Coordinates of C-alpha atoms and ligand atoms in Angstrom, one line a residue:
X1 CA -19.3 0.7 -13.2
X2 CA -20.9 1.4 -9.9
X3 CA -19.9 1.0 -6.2
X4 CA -22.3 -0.2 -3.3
X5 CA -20.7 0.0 -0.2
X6 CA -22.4 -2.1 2.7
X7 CA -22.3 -0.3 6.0
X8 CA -19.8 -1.8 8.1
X9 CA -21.4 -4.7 10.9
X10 CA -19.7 -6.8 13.5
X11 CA -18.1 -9.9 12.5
X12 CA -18.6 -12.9 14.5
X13 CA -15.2 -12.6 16.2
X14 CA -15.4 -8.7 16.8
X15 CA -13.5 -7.2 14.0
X16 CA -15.5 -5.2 11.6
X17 CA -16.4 -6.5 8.8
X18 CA -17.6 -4.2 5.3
X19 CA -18.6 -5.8 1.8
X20 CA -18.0 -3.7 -1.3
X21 CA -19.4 -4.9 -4.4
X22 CA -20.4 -3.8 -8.1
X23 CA -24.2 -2.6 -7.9
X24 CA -25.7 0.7 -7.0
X25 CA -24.5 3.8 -7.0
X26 CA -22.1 4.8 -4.0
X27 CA -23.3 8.1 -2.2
X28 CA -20.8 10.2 -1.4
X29 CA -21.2 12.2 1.4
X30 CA -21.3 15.7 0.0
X31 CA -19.0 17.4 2.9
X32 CA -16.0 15.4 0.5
X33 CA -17.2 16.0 -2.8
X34 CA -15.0 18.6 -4.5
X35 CA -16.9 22.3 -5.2
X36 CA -14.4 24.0 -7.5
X37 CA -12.6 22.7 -10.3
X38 CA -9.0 20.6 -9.7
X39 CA -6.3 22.8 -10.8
X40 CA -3.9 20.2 -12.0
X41 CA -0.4 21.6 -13.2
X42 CA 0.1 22.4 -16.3
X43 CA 4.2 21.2 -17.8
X44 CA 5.0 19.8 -20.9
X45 CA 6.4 16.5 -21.7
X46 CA 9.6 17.4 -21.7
X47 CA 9.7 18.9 -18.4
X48 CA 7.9 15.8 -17.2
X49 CA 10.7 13.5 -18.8
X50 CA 13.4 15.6 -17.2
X51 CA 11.7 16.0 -13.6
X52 CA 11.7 12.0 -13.5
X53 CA 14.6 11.3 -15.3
X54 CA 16.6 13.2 -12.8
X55 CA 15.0 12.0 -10.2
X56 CA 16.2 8.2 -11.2
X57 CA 19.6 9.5 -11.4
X58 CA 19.4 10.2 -7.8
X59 CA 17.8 7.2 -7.0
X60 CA 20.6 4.5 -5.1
X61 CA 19.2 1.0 -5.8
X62 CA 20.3 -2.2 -6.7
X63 CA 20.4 -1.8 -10.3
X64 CA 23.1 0.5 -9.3
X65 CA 25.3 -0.4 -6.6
X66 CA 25.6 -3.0 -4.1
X67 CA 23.0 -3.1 -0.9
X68 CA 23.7 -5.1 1.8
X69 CA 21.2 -3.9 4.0
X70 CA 20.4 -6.2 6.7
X71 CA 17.1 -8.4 7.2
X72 CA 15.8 -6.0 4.1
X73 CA 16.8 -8.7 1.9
X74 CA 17.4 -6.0 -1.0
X75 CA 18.5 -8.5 -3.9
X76 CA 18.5 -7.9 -7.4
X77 CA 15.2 -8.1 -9.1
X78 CA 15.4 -9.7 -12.6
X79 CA 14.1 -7.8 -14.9
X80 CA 11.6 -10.4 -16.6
X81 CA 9.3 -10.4 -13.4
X82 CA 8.8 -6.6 -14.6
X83 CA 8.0 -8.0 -18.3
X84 CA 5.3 -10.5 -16.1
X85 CA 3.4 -7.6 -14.2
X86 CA 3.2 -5.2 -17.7
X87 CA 1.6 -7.7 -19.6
X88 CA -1.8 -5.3 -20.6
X89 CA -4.0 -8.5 -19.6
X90 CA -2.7 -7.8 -15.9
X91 CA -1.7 -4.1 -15.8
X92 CA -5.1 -2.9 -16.9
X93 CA -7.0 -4.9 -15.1
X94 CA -9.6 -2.8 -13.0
X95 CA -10.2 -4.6 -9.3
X96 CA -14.0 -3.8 -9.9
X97 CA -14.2 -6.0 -13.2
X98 CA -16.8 -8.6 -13.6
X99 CA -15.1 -12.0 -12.2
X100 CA -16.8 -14.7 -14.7
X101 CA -15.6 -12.9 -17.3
X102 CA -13.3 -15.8 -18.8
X103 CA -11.7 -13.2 -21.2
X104 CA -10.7 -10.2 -18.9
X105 CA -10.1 -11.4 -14.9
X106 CA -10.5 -15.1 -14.4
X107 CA -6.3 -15.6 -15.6
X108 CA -5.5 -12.9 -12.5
X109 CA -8.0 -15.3 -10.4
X110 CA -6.1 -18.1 -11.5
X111 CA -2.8 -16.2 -10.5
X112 CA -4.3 -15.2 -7.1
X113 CA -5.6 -19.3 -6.8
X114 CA -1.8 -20.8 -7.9
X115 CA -0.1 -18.5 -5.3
X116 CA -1.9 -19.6 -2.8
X117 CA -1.1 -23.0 -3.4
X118 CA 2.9 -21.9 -4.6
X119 CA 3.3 -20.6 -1.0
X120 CA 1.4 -23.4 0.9
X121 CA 3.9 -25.5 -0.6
X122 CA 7.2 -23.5 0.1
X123 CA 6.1 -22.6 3.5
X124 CA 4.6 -26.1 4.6
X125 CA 1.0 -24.1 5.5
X126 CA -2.4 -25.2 4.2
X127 CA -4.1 -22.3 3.5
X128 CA -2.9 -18.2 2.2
X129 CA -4.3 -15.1 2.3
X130 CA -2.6 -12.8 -0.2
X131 CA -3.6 -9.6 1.1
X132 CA -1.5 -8.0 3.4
X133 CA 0.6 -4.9 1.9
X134 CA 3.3 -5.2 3.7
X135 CA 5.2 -7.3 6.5
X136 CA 4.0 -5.3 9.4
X137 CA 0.5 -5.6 7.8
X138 CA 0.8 -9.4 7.5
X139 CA 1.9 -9.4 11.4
X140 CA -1.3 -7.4 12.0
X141 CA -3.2 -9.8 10.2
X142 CA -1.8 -12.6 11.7
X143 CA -2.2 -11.5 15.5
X144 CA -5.7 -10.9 14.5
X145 CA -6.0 -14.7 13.4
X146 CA -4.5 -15.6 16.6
X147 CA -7.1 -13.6 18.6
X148 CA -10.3 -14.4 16.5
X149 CA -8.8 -18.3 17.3
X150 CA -8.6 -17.4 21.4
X151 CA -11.8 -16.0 21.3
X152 CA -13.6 -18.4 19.4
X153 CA -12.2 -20.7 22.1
X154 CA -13.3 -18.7 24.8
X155 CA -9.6 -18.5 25.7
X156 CA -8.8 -15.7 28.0
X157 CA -5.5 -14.3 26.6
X158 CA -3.3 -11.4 27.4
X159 CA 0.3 -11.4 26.0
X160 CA 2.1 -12.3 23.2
X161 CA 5.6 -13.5 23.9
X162 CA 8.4 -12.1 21.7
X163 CA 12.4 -12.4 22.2
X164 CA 14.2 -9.1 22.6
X165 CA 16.0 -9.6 19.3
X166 CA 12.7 -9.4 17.0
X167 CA 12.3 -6.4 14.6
X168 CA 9.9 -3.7 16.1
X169 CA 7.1 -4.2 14.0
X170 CA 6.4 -7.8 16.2
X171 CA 5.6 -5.6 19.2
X172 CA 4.4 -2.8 17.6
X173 CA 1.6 -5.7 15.7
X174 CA 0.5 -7.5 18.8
X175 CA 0.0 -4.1 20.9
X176 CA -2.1 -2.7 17.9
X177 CA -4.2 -6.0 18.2
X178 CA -4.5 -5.5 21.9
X179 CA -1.9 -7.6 23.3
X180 CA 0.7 -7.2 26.5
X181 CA 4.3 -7.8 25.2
X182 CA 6.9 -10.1 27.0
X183 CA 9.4 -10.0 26.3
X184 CA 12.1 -12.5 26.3
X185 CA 16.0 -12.4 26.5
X186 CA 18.5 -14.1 23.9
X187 CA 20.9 -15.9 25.4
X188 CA 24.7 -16.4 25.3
X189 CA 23.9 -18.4 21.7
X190 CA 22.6 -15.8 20.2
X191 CA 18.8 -17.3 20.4
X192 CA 15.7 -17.3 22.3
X193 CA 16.5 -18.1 26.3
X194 CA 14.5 -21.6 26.7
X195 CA 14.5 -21.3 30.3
X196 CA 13.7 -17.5 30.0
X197 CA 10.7 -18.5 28.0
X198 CA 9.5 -21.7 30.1
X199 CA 9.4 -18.8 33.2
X200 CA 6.7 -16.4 31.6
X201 CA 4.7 -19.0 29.0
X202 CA 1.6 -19.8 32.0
X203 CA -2.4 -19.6 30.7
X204 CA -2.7 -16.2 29.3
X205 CA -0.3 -16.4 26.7
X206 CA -1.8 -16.3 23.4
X207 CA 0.7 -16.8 21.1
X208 CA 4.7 -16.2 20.3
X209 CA 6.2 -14.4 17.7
X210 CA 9.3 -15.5 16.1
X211 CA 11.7 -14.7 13.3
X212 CA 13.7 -17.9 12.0
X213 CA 16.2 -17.7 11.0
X214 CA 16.7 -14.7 14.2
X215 CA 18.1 -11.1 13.0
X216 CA 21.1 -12.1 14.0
X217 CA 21.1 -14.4 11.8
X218 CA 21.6 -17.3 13.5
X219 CA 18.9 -20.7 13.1
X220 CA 17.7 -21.0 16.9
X221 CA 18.2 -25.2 16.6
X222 CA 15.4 -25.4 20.0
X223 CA 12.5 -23.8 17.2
X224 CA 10.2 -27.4 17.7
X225 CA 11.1 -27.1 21.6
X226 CA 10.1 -23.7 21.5
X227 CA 7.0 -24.0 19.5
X228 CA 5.9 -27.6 21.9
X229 CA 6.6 -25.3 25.3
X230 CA 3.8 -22.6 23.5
X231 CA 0.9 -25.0 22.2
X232 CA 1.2 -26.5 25.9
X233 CA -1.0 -23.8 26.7
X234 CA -2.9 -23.1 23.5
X235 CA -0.7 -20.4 22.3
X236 CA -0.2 -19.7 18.8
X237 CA 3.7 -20.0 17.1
X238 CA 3.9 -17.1 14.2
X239 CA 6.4 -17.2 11.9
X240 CA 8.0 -13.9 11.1
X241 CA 9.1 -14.9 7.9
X242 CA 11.4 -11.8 6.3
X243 CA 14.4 -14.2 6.6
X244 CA 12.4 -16.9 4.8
X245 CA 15.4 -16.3 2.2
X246 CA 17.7 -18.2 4.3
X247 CA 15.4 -21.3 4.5
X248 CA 13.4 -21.7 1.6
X249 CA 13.3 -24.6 -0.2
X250 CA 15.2 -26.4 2.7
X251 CA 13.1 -25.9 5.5
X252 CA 9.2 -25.4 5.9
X253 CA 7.9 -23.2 8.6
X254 CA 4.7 -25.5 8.5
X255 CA 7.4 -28.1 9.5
X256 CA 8.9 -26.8 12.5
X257 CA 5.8 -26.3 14.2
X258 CA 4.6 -22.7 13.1
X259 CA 0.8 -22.3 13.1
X260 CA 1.2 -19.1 11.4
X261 CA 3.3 -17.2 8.6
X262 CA 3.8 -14.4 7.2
X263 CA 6.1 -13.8 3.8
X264 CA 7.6 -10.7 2.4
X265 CA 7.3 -11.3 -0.8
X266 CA 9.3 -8.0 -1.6
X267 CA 11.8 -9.2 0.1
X268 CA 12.4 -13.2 -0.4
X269 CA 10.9 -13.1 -3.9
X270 CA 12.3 -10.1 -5.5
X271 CA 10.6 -6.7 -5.6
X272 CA 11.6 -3.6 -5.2
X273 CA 11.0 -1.9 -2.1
X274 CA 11.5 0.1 0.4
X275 CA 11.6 3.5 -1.9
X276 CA 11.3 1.4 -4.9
X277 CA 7.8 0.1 -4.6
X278 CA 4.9 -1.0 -2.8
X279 CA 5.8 -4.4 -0.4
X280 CA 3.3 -7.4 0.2
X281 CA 3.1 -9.4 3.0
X282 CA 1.2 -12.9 2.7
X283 CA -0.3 -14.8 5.5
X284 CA -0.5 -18.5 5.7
X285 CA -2.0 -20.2 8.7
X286 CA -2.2 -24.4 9.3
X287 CA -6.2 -25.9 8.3
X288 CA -7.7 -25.2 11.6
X289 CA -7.0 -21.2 11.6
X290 CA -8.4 -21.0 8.2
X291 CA -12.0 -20.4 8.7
X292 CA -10.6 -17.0 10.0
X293 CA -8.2 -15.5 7.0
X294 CA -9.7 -12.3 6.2
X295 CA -12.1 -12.1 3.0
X296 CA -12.3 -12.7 0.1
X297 CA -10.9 -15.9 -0.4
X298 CA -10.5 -17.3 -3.9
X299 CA -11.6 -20.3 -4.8
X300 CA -12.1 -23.2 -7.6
X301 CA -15.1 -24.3 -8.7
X302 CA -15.7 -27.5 -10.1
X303 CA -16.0 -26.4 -13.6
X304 CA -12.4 -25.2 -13.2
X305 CA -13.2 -21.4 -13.3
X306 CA -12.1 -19.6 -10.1
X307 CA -14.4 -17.2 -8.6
X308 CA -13.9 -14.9 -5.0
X309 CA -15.4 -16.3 -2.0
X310 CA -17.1 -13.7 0.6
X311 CA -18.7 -16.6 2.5
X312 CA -16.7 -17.1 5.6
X313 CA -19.0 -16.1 8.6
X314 CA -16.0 -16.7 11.1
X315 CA -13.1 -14.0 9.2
X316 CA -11.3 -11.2 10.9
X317 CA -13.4 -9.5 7.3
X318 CA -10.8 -6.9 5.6
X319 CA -7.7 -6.4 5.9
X320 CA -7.0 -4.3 2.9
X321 CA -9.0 -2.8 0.0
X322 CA -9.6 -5.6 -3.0
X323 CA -7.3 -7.8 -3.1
X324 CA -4.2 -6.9 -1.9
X325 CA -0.9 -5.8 -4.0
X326 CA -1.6 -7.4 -6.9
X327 CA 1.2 -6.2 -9.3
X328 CA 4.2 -7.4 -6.3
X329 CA 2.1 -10.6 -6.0
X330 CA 2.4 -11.2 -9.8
X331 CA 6.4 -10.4 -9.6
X332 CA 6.7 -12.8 -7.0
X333 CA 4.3 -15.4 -8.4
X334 CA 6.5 -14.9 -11.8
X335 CA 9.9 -15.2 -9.7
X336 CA 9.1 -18.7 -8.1
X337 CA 7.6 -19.7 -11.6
X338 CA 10.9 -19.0 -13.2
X339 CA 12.8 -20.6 -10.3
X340 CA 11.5 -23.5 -9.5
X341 CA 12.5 -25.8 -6.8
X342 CA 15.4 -26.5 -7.2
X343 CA 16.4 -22.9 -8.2
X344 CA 14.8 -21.2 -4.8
X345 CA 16.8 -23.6 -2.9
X346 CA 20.1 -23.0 -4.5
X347 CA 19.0 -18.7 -4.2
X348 CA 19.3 -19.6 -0.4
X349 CA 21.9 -21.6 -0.5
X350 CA 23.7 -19.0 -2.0
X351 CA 22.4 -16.5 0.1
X352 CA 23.8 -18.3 3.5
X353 CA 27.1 -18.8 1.5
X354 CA 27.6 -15.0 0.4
X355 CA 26.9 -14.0 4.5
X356 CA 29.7 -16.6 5.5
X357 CA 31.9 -16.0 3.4
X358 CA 31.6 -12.0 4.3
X359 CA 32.1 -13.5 7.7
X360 CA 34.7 -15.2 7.7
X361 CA 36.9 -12.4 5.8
X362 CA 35.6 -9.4 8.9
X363 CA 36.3 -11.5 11.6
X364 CA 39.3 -10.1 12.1
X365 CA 38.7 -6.5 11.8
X366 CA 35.4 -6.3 13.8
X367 CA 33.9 -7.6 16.9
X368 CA 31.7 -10.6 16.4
X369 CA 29.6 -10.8 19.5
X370 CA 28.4 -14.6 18.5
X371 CA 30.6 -16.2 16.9
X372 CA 28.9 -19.3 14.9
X373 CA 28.1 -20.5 11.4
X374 CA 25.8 -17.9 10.2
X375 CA 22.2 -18.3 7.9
X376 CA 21.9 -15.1 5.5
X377 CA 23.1 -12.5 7.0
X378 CA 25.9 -11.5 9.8
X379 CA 25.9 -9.3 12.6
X380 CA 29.2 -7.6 13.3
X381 CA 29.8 -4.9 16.4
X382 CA 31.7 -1.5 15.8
X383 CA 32.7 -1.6 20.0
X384 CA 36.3 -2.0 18.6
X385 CA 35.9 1.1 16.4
X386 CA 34.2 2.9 19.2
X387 CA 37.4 3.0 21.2
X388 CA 39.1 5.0 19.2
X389 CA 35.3 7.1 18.7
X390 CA 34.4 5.7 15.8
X391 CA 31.2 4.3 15.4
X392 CA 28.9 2.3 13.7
X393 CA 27.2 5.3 11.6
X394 CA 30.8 6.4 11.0
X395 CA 31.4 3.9 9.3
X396 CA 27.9 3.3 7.2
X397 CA 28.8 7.5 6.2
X398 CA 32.9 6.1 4.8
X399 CA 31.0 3.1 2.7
X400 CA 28.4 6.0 1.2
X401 CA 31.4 7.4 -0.3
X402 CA 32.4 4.1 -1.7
X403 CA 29.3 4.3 -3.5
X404 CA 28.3 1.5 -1.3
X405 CA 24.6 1.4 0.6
X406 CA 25.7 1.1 4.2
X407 CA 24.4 -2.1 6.1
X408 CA 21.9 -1.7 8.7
X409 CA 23.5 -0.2 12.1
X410 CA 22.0 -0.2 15.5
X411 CA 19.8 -3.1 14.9
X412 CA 19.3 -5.7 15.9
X413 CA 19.2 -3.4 19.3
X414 CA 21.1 -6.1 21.5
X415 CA 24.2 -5.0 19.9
X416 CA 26.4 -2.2 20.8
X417 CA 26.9 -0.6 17.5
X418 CA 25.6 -3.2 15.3
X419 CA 26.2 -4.0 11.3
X420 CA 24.2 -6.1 9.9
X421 CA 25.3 -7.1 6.7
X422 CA 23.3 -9.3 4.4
X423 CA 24.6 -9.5 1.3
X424 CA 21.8 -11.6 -0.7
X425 CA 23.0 -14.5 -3.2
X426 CA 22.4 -12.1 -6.2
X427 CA 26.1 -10.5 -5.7
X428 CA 29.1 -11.9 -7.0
X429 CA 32.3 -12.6 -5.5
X430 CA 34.2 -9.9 -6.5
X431 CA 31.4 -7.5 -5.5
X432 CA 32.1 -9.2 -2.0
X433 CA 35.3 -9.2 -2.2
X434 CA 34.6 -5.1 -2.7
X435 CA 32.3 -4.9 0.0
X436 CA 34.8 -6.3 2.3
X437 CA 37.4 -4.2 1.4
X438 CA 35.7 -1.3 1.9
X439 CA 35.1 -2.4 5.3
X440 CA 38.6 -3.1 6.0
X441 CA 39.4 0.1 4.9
X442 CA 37.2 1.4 7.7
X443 CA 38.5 -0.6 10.2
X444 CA 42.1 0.7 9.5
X445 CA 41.6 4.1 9.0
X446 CA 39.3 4.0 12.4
X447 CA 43.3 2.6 13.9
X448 CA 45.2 4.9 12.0
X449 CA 43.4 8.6 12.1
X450 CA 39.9 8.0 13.7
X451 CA 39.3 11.7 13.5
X452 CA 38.9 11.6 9.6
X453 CA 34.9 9.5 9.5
X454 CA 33.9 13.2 11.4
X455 CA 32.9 15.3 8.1
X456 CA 31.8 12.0 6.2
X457 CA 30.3 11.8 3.6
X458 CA 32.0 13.9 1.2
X459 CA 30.7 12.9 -2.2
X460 CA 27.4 13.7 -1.2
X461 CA 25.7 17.1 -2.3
X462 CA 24.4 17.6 0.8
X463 CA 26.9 17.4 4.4
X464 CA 26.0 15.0 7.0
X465 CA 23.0 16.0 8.9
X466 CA 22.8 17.1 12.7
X467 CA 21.6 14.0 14.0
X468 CA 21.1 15.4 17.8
X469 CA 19.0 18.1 16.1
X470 CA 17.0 15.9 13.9
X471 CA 15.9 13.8 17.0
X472 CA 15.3 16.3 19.6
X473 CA 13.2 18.7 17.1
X474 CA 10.9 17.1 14.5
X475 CA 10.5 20.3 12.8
X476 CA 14.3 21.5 12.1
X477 CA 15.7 21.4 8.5
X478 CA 17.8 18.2 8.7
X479 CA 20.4 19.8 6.7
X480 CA 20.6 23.6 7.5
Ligands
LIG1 C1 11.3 -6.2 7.1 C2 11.0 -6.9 8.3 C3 9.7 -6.9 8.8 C4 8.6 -5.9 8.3 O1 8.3 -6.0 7.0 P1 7.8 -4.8 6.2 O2 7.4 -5.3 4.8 O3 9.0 -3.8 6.1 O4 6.6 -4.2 6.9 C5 9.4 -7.7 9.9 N1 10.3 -8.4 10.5 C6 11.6 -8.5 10.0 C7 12.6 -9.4 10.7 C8 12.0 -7.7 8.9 O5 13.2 -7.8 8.5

């Protein structure tokens, strides 16, 4: 098979746009092609076999051990959504294969096409792109959406509103795309500050970004209020959606007003990731963005075969080689399948139910700076702990050696000492009822001798690193 790569040429609305396709030859440029043989190393099986195998046995995940890392939404991943993505039909596929052909890519087509339609309907939106490759990449994508609308309006647009509780890949998106950030408080609720918000929404805001439920988990009731105050002035409401898993099946973004999601498929439709696996990040925008989702599009024709579309003169172009993840896509798209309706719904309603209960049996050991039925996930302060000079990574090092992954700390940042504990609805009461009693046991021994969390972890090969030296020198050994 050969390449032909198109040079790369403006698209209408200013983002580059290049076409690869099967053709001629690609000519690469000889200052990158290789003039000596590649010496690869030379082991045998075995030592293969035992290099990985060990390497597992470090490994903390899941399939091990409880991880109620917060807004990561790390919950078991059944095993048969592994079974789905090894099937030799869609494991060795090749991207560049011809797309007609009935009896080698028009079933991954028809995966790509169903998906498409699967997440339209969860997420109340009319129209998907599957191929962002992460969250972050899928709030990229979507800020580029929002400015290829503005400009395509003739909209002069500056900021992007975003509430002081977001995850920093919301600010990090819209300043990548070009945008000012405003930032917006949360208020004595726990969610976005209406009256904060009605001050700095005027004419040059482009669009808002919002996670729903927030990371502290808490459902911010005002979201059609909120999403009214910013189409007033032809703004654009983004849906951060990594806490979709607290909402899907009972609430549609699309519903409350959102003009555009994004979905972590890693995370709300179970994939391993972080250093498990690759992530994928969907985008899903209401009818009137969709002339702008980024190419190619796939599409039905009326002979029911499915074939990819290039022809979409207003896209932001590509946003990622091909056609996006397509392995996490097919775990996902295998997930929902087995699921259903009625089981998604009852995976968040357990999900919600796991967070309150862990709640409601920490309350009174650690501060709970908004105290309120929470979605999936729960946001408990250390400030109590700190007294006595424990703190919130003292106590993530005691639950390491409880063989328990330690919940997020120090986010979200508008919480002194945060822990942010999601548990997911994959865990079971009595590995709850463990969780929690690990966390009781910090909380007493942080009353009772405060001084023992210093030297934490123990069971660890390695001692705790020098954190003051890790951040001040990029270059030091962590762990001399
Ligand atoms: C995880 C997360 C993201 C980013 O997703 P990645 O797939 O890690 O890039 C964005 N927002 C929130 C609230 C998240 O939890």
């Amino acid at each position: 098979m050969q390449l032909i790569f198109e040079k790369s040429r403006p698209g209408r609305c200013g983002f580059s746009i290049t076409r690869c396709d099967v053709g001629q030859e690609a000519k690469i440029p000889s200052p990158y092609l290789r003039k000596k043989e590649c010496l690869w190393p030379e082991v045998s099986e075995l030592d293969v076999v035992r290099h990985f195998t060990q390497l597992s046995q470090r490994n903390f995940s899941v399939d091990t051990n409880i991880y109620p890392l917060g807004s990561c939404t790390m919950k078991y991943n059944p095993k048969f959504t592994e079974k789905a993505a090894g099937i030799r039909g869609f494991a060795d596929l090749h991207p560049l294969l011809p797309q007609l052909d009935h009896s080698l890519v028009q079933g991954a087509l028809e995966v790509l096409y169903h998906m498409d339609r699967l997440l339209s309907e969860i997420t109340g939106m009319d129209h998907f792109t599957l191929q962002p490759l992460a969250g972050a990449h899928g709030e990229l994508t979507g800020v580029m959406l929002m400015a290829a609308y503005h400009r395509s309006k003739g909209n002069k647009k500056t900021h992007i509103i975003i509430p002081d509780a977001a995850h920093g890949t919301n600010p990090a998106s819209a300043a990548i795309a070009g945008y000012d950030i405003v930032t917006i408080p949360t208020d004595k609720k726990g969610v976005l500050d209406l009256e904060a918000l009605k001050k700095h929404v005027n004419s040059q805001t482009a669009g808002l970004m919002l996670t729903c439920p927030n990371t502290l988990g808490l459902f911010d009731s005002d979201v059609d209020k909120i999403a009214a105050i910013i189409h007033d002035v032809d703004g654009l409401v983004y849906y951060d959606g990594a806490n979709l898993n607290a909402m899907m099946g009972r609430a549609r973004p699309g519903d409350l007003g959102f003009d555009i999601v994004h979905v972590n498929l890693h995370k709300t439709f179970a994939t391993p990731h972080g250093g498990g696996g690759p992530g994928s990040g969907p985008v899903g925008v209401k009818e009137h963005l969709s002339r702008f989702l980024p190419i190619s599009r796939v599409i039905k024709a009326r002979n029911g075969s499915y074939a990819l579309d290039y022809d979409y003169p207003d896209s932001i172009g590509y946003i990622a080689s091909f056609y996006g993840n397509f392995g996490v896509i097919l775990k996902a798209y295998a997930y929902i399948l087995m699921l259903g309706k009625e089981g998604l719904k009852e995976a968040s309603e357990h999900a919600v139910l796991n967070a309150n209960y862990i709640m409601e049996k920490l309350k009174a050991y650690y501060d709970l700076p908004f105290d309120r039925r929470c979605m999936h996930e729960c946001v408990f302060s250390a400030s109590r702990q700190e007294k006595k000079g424990v703190h919130a990574v003292d106590i993530a090092k005691f639950l390491i050696d409880q063989g328990i992954h330690p919940p997020t700390i120090y986010f979200p940042l508008i919480v002194k000492e945060a822990l942010m504990i999601e548990p997911t609805e994959t865990e079971s009461k009595a590995e709850l009822d463990i969780l929690a009693q690990a966390l009781i046991a910090a909380a007493q021994l942080a009353d009772d001798d405060p001084a023992r969390f210093k030297d934490l972890p123990k069971t660890m090969p390695i001692s705790r690193p020098d954190e003051v030296k890790a951040a001040k020198d990029i270059r030091c050994n962590f762990f001399a």
